[in-house]
Short mmCIF file of C-alpha atoms in Angstrom, two decimals:
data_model
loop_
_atom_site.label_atom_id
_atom_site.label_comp_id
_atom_site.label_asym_id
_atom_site.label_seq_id
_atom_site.Cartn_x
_atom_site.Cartn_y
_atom_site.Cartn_z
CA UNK A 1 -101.38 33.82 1.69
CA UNK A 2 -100.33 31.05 -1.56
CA UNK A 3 -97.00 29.02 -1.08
CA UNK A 4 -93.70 31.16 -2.77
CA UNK A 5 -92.14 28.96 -5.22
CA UNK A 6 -89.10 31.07 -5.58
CA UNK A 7 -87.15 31.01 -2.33
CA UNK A 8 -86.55 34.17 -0.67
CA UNK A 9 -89.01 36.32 -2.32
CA UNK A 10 -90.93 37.15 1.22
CA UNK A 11 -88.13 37.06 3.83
CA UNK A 12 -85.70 38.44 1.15
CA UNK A 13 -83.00 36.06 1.82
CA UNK A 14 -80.83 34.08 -1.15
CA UNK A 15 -82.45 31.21 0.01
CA UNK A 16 -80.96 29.01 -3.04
CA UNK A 17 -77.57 30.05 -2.37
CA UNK A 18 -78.34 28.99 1.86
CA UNK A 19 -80.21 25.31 0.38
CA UNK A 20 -76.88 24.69 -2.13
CA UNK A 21 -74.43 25.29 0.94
CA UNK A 22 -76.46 23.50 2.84
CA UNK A 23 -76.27 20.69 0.73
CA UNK A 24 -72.40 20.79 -0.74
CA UNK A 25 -71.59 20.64 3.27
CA UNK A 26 -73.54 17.31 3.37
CA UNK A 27 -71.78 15.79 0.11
CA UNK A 28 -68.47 17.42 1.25
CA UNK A 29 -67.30 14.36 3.43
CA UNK A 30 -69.20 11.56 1.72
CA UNK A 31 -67.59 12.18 -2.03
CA UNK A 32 -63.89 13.25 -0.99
CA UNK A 33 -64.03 9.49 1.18
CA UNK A 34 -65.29 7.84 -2.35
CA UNK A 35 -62.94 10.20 -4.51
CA UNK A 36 -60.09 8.59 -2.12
CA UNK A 37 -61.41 5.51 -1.98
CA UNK A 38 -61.72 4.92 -6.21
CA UNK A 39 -58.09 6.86 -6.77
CA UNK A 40 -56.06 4.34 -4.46
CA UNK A 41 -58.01 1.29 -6.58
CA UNK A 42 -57.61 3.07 -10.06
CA UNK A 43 -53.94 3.37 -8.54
CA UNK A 44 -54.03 -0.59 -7.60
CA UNK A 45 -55.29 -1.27 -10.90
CA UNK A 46 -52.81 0.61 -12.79
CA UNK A 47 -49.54 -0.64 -10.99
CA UNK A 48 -51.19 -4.47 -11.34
CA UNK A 49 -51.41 -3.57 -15.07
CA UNK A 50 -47.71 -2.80 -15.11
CA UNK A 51 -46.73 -5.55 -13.64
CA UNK A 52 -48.72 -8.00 -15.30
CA UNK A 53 -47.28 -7.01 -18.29
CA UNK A 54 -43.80 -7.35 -17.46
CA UNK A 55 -44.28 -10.70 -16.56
CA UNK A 56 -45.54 -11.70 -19.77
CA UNK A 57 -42.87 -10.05 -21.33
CA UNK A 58 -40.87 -12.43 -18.86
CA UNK A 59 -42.92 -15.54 -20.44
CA UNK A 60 -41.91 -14.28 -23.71
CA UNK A 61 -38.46 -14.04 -22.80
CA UNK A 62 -38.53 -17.67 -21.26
CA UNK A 63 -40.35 -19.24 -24.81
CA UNK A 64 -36.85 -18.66 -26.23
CA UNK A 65 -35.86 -21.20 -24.29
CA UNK A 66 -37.51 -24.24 -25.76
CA UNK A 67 -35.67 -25.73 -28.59
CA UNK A 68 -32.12 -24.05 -27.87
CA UNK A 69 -30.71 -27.56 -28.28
CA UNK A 70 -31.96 -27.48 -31.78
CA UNK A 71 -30.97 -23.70 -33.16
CA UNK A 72 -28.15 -24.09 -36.09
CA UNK A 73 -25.95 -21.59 -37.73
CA UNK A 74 -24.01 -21.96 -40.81
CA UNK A 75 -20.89 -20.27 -41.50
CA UNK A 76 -19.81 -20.02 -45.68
CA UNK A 77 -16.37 -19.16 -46.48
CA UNK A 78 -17.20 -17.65 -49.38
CA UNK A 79 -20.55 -16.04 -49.61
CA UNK A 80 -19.73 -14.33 -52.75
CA UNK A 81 -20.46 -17.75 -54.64
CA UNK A 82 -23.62 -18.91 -52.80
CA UNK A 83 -25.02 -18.48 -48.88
CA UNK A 84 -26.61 -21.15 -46.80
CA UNK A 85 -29.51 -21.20 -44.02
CA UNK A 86 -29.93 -24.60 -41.66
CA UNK A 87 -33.20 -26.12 -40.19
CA UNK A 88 -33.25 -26.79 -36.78
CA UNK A 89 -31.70 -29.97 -35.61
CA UNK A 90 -29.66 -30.20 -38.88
CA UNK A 91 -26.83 -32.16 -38.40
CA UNK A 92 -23.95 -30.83 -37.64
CA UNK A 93 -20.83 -31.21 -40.05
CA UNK A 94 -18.18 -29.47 -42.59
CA UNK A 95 -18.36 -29.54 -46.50
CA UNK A 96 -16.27 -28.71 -49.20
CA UNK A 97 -18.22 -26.97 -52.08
CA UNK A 98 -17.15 -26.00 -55.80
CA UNK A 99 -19.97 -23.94 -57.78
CA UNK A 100 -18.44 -24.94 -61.70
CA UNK A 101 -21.95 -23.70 -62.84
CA UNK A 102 -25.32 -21.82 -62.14
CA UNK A 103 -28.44 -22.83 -63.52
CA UNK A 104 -30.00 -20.91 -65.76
CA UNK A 105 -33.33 -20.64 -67.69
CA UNK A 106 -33.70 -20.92 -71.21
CA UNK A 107 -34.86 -17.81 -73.29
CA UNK A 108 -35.87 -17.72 -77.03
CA UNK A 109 -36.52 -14.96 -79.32
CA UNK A 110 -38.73 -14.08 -82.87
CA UNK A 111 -36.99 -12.45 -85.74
CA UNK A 112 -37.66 -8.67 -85.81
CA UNK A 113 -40.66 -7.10 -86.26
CA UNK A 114 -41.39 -3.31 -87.66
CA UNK A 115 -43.48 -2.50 -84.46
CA UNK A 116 -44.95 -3.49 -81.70
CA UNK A 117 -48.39 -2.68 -83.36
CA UNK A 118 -47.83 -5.39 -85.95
CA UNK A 119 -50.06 -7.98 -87.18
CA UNK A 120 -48.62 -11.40 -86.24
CA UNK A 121 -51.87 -13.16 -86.83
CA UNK A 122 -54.27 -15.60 -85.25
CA UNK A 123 -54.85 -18.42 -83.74
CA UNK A 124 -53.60 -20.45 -80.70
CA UNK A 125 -50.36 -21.22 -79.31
CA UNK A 126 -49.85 -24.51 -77.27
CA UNK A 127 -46.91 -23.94 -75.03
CA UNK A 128 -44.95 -26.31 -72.69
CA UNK A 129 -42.15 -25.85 -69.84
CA UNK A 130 -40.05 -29.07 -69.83
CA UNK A 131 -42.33 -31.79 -68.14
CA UNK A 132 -45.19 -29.16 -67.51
CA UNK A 133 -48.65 -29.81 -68.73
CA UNK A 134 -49.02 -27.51 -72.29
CA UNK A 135 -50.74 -23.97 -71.59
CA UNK A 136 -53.00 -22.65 -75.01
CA UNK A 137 -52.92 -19.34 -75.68
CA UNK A 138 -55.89 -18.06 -77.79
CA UNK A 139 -54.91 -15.28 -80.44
CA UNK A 140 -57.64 -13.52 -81.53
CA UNK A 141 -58.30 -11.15 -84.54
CA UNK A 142 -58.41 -7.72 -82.69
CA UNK A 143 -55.65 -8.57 -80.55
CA UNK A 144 -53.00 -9.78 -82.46
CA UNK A 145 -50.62 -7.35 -82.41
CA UNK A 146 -47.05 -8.10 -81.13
CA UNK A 147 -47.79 -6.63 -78.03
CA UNK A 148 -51.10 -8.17 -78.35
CA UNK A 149 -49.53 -12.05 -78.06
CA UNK A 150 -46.69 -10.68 -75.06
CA UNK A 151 -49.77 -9.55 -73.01
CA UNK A 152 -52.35 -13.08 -73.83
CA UNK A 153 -48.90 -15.47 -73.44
CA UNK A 154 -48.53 -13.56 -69.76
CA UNK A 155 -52.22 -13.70 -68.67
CA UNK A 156 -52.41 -17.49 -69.06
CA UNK A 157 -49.62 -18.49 -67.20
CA UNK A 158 -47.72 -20.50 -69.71
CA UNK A 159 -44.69 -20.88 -67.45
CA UNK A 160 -42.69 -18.71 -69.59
CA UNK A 161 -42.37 -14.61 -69.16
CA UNK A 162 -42.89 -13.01 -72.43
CA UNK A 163 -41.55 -9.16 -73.36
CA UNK A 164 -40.92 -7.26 -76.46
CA UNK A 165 -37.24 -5.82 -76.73
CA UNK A 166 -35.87 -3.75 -78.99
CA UNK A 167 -32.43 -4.80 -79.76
CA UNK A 168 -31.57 -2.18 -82.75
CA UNK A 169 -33.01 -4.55 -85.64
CA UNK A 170 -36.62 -3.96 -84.67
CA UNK A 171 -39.35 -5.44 -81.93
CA UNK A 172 -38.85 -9.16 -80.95
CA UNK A 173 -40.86 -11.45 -78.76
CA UNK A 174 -38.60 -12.72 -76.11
CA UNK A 175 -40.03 -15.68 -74.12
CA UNK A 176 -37.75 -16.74 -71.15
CA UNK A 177 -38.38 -19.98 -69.06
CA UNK A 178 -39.57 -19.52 -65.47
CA UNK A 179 -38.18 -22.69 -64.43
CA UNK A 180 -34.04 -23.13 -64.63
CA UNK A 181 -32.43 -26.28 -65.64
CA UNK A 182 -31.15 -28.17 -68.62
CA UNK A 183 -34.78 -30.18 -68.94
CA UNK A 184 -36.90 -26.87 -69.02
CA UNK A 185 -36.83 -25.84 -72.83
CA UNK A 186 -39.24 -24.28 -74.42
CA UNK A 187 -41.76 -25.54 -76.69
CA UNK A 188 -44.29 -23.95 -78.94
CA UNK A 189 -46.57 -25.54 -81.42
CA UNK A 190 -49.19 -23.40 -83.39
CA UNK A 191 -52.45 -23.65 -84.71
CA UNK A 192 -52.22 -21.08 -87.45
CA UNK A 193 -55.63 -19.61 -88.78
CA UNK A 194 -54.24 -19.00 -92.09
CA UNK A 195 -54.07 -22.84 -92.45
CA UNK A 196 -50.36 -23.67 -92.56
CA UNK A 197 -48.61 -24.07 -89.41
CA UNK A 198 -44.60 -24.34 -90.39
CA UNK A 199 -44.43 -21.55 -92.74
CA UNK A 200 -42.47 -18.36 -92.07
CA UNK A 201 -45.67 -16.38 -92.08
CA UNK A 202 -49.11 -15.80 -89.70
CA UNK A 203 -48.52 -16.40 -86.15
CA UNK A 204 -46.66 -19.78 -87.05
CA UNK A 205 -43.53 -17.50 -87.03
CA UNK A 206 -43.99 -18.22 -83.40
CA UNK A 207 -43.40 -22.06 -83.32
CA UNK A 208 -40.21 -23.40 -81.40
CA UNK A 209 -37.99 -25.46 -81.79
CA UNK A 210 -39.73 -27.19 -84.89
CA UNK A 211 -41.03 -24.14 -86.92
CA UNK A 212 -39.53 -22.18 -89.79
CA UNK A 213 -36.60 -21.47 -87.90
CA UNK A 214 -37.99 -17.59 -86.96
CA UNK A 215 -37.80 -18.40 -83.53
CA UNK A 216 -34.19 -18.86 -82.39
CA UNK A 217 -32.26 -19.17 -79.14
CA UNK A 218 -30.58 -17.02 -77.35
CA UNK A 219 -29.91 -18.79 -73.74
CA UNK A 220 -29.85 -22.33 -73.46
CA UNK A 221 -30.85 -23.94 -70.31
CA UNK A 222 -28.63 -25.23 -67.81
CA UNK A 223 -28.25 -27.24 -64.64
CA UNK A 224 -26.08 -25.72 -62.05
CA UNK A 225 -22.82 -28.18 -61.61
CA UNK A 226 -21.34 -28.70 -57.98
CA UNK A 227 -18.51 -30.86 -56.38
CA UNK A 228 -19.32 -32.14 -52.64
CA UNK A 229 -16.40 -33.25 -50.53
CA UNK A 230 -15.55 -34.68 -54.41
CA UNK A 231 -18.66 -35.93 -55.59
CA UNK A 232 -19.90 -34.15 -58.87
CA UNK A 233 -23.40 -33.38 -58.63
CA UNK A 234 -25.95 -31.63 -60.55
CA UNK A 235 -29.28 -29.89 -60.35
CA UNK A 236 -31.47 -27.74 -61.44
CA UNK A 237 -32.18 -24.76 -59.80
CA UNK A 238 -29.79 -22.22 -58.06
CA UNK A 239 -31.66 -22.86 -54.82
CA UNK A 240 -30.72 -25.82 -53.38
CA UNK A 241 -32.44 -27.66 -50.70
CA UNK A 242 -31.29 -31.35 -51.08
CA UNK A 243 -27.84 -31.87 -51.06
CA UNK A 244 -26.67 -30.98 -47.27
CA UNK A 245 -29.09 -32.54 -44.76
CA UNK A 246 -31.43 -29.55 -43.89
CA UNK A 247 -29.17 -27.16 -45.56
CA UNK A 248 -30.26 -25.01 -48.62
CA UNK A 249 -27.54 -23.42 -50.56
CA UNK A 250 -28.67 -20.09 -52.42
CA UNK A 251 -26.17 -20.00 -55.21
CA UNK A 252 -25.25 -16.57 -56.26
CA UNK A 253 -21.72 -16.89 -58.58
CA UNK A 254 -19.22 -19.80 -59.99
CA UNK A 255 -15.65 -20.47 -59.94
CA UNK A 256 -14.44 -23.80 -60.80
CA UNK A 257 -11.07 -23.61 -59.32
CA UNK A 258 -12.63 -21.91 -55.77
CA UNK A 259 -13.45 -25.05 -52.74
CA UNK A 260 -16.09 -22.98 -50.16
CA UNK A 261 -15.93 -24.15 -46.65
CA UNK A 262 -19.59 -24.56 -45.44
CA UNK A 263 -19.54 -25.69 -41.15
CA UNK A 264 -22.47 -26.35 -40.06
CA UNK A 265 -22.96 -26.41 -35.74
CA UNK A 266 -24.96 -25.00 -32.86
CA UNK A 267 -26.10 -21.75 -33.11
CA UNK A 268 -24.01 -20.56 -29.49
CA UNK A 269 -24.98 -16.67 -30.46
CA UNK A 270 -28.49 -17.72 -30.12
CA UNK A 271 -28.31 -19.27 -26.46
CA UNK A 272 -26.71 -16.41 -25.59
CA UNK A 273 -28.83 -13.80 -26.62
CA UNK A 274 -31.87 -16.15 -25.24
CA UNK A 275 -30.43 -15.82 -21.58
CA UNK A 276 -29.45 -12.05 -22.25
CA UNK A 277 -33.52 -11.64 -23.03
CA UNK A 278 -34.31 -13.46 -20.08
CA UNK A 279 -32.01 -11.69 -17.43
CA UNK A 280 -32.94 -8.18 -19.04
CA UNK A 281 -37.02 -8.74 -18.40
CA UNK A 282 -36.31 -10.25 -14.97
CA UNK A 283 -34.16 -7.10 -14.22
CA UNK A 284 -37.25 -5.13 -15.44
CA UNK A 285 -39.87 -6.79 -13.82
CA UNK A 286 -38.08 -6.77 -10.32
CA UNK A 287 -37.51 -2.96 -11.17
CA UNK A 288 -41.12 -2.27 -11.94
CA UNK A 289 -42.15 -4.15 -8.67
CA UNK A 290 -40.52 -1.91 -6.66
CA UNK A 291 -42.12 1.04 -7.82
CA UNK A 292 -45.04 -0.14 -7.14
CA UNK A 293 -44.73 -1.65 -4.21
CA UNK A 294 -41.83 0.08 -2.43
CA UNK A 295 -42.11 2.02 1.12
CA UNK A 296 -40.42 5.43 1.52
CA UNK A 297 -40.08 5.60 5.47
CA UNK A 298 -39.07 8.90 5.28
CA UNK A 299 -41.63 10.38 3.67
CA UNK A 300 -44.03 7.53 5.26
CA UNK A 301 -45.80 6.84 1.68
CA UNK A 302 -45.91 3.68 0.30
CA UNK A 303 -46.62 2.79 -3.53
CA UNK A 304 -50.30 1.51 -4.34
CA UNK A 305 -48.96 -2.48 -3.90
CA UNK A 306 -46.99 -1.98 -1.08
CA UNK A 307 -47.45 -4.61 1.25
CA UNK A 308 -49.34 -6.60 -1.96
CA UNK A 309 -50.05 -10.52 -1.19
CA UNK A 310 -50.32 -11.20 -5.03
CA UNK A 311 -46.87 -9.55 -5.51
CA UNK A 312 -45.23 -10.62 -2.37
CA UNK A 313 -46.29 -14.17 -3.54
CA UNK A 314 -45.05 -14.14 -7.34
CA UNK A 315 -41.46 -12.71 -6.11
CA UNK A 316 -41.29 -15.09 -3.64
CA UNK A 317 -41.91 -18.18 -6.35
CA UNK A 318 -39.33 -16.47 -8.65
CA UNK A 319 -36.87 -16.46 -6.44
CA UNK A 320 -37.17 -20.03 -4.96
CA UNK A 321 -36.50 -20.82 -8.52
CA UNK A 322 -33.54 -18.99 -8.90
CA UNK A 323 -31.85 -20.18 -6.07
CA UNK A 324 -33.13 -23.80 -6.65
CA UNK A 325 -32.19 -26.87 -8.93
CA UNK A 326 -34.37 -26.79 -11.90
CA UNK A 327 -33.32 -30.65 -13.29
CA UNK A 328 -32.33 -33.81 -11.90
CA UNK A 329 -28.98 -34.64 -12.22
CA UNK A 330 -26.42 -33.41 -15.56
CA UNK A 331 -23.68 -31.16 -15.62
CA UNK A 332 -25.59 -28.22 -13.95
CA UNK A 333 -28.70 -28.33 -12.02
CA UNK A 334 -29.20 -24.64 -11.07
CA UNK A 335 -28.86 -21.18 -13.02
CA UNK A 336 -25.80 -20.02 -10.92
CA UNK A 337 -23.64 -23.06 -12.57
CA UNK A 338 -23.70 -21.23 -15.62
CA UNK A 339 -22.98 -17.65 -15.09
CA UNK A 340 -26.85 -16.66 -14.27
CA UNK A 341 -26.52 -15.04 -10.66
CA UNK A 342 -28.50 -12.33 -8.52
CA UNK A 343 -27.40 -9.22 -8.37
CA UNK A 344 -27.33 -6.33 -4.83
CA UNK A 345 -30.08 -4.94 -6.35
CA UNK A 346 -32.42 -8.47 -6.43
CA UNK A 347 -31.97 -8.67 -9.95
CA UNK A 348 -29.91 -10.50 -12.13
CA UNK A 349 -26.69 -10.29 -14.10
CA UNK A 350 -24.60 -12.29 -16.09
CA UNK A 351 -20.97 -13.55 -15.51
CA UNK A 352 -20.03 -13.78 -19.31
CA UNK A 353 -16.91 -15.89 -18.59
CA UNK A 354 -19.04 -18.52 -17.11
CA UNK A 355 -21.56 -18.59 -19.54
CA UNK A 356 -18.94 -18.94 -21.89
CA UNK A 357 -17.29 -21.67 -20.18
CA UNK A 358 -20.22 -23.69 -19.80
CA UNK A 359 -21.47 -23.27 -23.38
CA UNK A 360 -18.15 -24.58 -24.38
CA UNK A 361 -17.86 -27.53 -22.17
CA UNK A 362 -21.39 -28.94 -22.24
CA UNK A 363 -23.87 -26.95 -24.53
CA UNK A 364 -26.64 -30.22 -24.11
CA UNK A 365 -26.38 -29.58 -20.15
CA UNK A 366 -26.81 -25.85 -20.51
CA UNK A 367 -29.90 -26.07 -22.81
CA UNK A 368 -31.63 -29.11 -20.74
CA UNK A 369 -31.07 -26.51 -17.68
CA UNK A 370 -32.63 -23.20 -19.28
CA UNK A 371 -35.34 -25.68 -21.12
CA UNK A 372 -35.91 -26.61 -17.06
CA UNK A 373 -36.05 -22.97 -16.55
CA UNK A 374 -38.39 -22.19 -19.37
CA UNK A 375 -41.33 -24.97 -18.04
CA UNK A 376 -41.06 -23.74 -14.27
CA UNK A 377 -41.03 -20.07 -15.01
CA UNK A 378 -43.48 -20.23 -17.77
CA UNK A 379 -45.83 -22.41 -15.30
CA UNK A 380 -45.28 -19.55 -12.84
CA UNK A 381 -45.70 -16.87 -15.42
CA UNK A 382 -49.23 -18.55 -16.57
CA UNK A 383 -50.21 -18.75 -13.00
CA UNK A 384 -50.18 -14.98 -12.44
CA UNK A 385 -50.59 -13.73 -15.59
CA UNK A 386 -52.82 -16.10 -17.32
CA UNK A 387 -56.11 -15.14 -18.68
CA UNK A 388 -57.29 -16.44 -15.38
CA UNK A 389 -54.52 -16.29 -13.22
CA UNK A 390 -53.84 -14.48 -10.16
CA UNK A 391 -53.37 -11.17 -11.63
CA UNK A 392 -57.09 -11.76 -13.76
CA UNK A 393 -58.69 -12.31 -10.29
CA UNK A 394 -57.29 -9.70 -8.58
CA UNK A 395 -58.16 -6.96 -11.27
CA UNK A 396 -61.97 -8.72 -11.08
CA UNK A 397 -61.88 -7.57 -7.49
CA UNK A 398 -60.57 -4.11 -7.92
CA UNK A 399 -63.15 -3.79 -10.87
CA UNK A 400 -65.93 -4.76 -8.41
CA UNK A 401 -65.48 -2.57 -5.64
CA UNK A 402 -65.07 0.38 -8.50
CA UNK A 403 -68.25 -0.52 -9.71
CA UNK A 404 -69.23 -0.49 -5.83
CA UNK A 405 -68.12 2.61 -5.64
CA UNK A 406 -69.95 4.09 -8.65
CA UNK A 407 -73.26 2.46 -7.03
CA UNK A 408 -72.27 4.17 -3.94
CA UNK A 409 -72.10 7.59 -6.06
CA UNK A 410 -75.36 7.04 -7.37
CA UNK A 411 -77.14 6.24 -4.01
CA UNK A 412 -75.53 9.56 -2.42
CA UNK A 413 -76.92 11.62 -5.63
CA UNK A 414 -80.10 10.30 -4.76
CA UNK A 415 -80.06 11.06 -1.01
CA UNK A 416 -78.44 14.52 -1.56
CA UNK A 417 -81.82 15.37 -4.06
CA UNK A 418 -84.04 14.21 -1.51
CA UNK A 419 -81.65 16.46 1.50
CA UNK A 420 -81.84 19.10 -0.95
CA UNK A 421 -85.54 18.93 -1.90
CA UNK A 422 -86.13 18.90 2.10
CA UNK A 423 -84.18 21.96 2.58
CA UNK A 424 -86.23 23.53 -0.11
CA UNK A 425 -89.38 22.62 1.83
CA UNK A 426 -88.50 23.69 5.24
CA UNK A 427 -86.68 27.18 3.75
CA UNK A 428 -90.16 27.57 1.44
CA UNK A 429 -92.44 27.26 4.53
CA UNK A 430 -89.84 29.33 6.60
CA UNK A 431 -90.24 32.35 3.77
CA UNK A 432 -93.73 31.70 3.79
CA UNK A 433 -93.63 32.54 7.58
CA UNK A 434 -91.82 35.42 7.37
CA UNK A 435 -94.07 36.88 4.69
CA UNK A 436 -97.02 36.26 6.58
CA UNK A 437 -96.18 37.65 9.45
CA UNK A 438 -94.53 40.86 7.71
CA UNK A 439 -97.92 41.00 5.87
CA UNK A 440 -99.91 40.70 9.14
CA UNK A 441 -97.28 43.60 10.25
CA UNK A 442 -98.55 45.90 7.77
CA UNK A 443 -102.16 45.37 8.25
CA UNK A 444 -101.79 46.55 11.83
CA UNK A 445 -99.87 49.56 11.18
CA UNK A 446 -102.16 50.18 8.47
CA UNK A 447 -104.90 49.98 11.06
CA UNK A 448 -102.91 51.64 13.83
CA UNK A 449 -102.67 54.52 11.33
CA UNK A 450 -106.94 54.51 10.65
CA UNK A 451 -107.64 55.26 14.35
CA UNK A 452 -108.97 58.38 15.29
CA UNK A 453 -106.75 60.34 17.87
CA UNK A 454 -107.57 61.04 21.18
CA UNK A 455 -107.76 64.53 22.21
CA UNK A 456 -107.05 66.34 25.90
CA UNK A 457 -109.41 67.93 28.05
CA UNK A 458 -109.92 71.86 27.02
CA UNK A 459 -108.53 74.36 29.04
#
């Protein structure tokens, strides 16, 4: 009898249904122990994640650190009249300041025109800003229209903004200096097409200050005028960068008979909010460490770091460095001297009045100490969370044995098709067997059946 490819057809048993149990039994115990096995490092790798991340946040905290000494703030009596920013490391000192004037930028108009479609003719303007190098302006026929010459004077960046206004009369071409200051006028000289370049007609109209007179003032420039501690000074432009040392003044308003108070000193909101930031991601790094690698004895389950080298290690080095003197000789030495202490909890908190205290009585001490702080703790930080620190080698590991794993997976769904293509043998010969013999079964009943009967003896 020919091999049955379908199993169970001669014994009638559901012998694909027998082979599949057969062979989810074997890949029962061998999956759930890599299942396990790849959840607990997928749970390793996920908590080291976490915490690698708050310690960089930590390294951010501790860059505020560097250059503390230098931060400035600048405090304006007045800010109504002008306000003032300070570079780091400007000098510290008071000033007396009197705005009598602003600056201001010079602005011209043309006499009025019907429209803004009008004709104001051709040719090219030359036009110069004070000591600026002269800008032409081609004016062609086609586009020569009031609007026309606003639009070309714009595009070629003339140092001057140009706009038609109506102011009741008709359309005039207002040109307004870019530039403030008493030494940024205008100029305009023409090179009229229609030949004559100081008439009132053709686009000489447009010439300033030495035309026919149709272009007329209506600003004049001006420097802005100051008094420092009593010195009259003057410059030109409302923003002001070189009359305090590393102090620019942003003048707003004047008032002759108003004296601003501008102090300049260290910026002591700054160092403040620098050790806040640093206290606040040490607090949340030592509170994401202990969710990771905390042990509940009652419950007897322990988070996926507990008991963690890599972790054990970087809270170990943290806290020698709390605890320890982070610069040689000064004032303070150690982060405790200045209000920076641990807390029941392992983390840290801040005494205010101490901070305050020490910030008062020697600010240089205080920022030497947290610049100390910064270069050990961000040495520390690298060494864990640096692109190959500790943290980079240990998720290498944990990304190796989960590509282990996967191997592992592979190698079982290759010995599970060979178990199950086994099975499939043995169970095909098996209902080969049993069809056989059922079909050698009916033969000999068939021939049992074909004999003839034997009779009895007549009586």
């Amino acid at each position: 009898m020919g091999g049955i490819s379908t199993i169970g057809i001669g014994s009638g048993l559901d012998g694909n249904a027998l082979v599949q149990r057969l062979v989810n039994a074997e890949r029962a115990g061998p999956e759930s122990r890599l299942n396990r096995r790849e959840a607990s490092l997928q749970a390793e790798l996920s908590a080291l994640g976490l915490v690698r991340s708050a310690v960089s946040d930590l390294g951010s905290a501790l860059g505020a650190f560097e250059g503390l000494g230098d931060a400035r703030k600048v405090s304006v009596s007045d800010e109504s009249l002008f306000t003032a920013t300070a570079k780091d490391g400007a000098p510290a000192g008071n000033y007396a300041v009197t705005v009598s004037q602003l600056a201001r930028a010079q602005s011209i108009a043309s006499n009025a025109f019907g429209s803004t479609t009008d004709v104001v003719g051709t040719g090219t303007l030359t036009i110069a800003v004070g000591a600026a190098a002269p800008v032409e302006v081609a004016i062609e026929a086609g586009a020569a229209t009031l609007q026309d010459v606003a639009t070309s004077i714009n595009e070629a960046g003339a140092g001057v903004t140009a706009a038609v206004i109506n102011d009741g009369t008709g359309e005039r071409l207002v040109l307004a200096a870019e530039a403030t200051g008493a030494a940024n006028t205008i100029s305009i000289t023409v090179a009229d097409d229609d030949g004559t370049n100081g008439d009132a007609s053709g686009l000489s109209r447009l010439a300033y200050p030495s035309g026919s007179g149709a272009m007329t003032e209506l600003v004049a420039p001006l420097d802005a005028e100051l008094n420092v501690n009593g010195l009259a000074v003057t410059r030109p432009s409302n923003e002001i960068d070189d009359l305090l040392p590393d102090v620019t003044l942003s003048l707003q308003g004047a008032d002759p008979g108003r004296s601003v108070s501008v102090g300049v000193e260290t910026d002591l909101a700054q160092v403040r909010s620098a050790v806040q930031s640093f206290v606040k991601s040490y607090n949340a790094l030592t509170d994401q460490v202990k969710k990771v690698s905390s042990y509940n004895a009652e419950a007897q389950t322990g988070g996926p770091l507990v008991g963690d080298s890599t972790i054990r290690g970087l809270m170990s080095e943290l806290r020698s460095g709390l605890i320890g003197g982070l610069v040689d000789g000064g004032t303070f030495t150690r982060l405790v001297e200045i209000g920076i202490r641990t807390s029941e909890g392992g983390g840290l908190e801040i005494d205010d009045e101490a901070l305050t205290a020490a910030l008062e009585s020697d600010l240089p001490a205080v920022n030497e100490l947290l610049a100390g702080a910064g270069e050990r703790f961000g040495a520390l930080v690298d060494r864990y969370s640096g692109s190959d620190g500790r943290f980079a080698a240990r998720t290498d590991g944990i990304d190796a044995r989960l590509e282990d794993i996967a191997d592992r997976r592979e190698a079982l769904a290759r010995r599970l098709a060979q178990v199950e293509a086994r099975y499939r043998r043995e169970f095909g010969a098996l209902d080969t067997l049993i069809a056989n013999l059922a079909s050698t079964g009916d033969f000999l009943s068939s021939q049992l059946a074909n004999l003839p009967r034997i009779q009895g003896p007549r009586s």
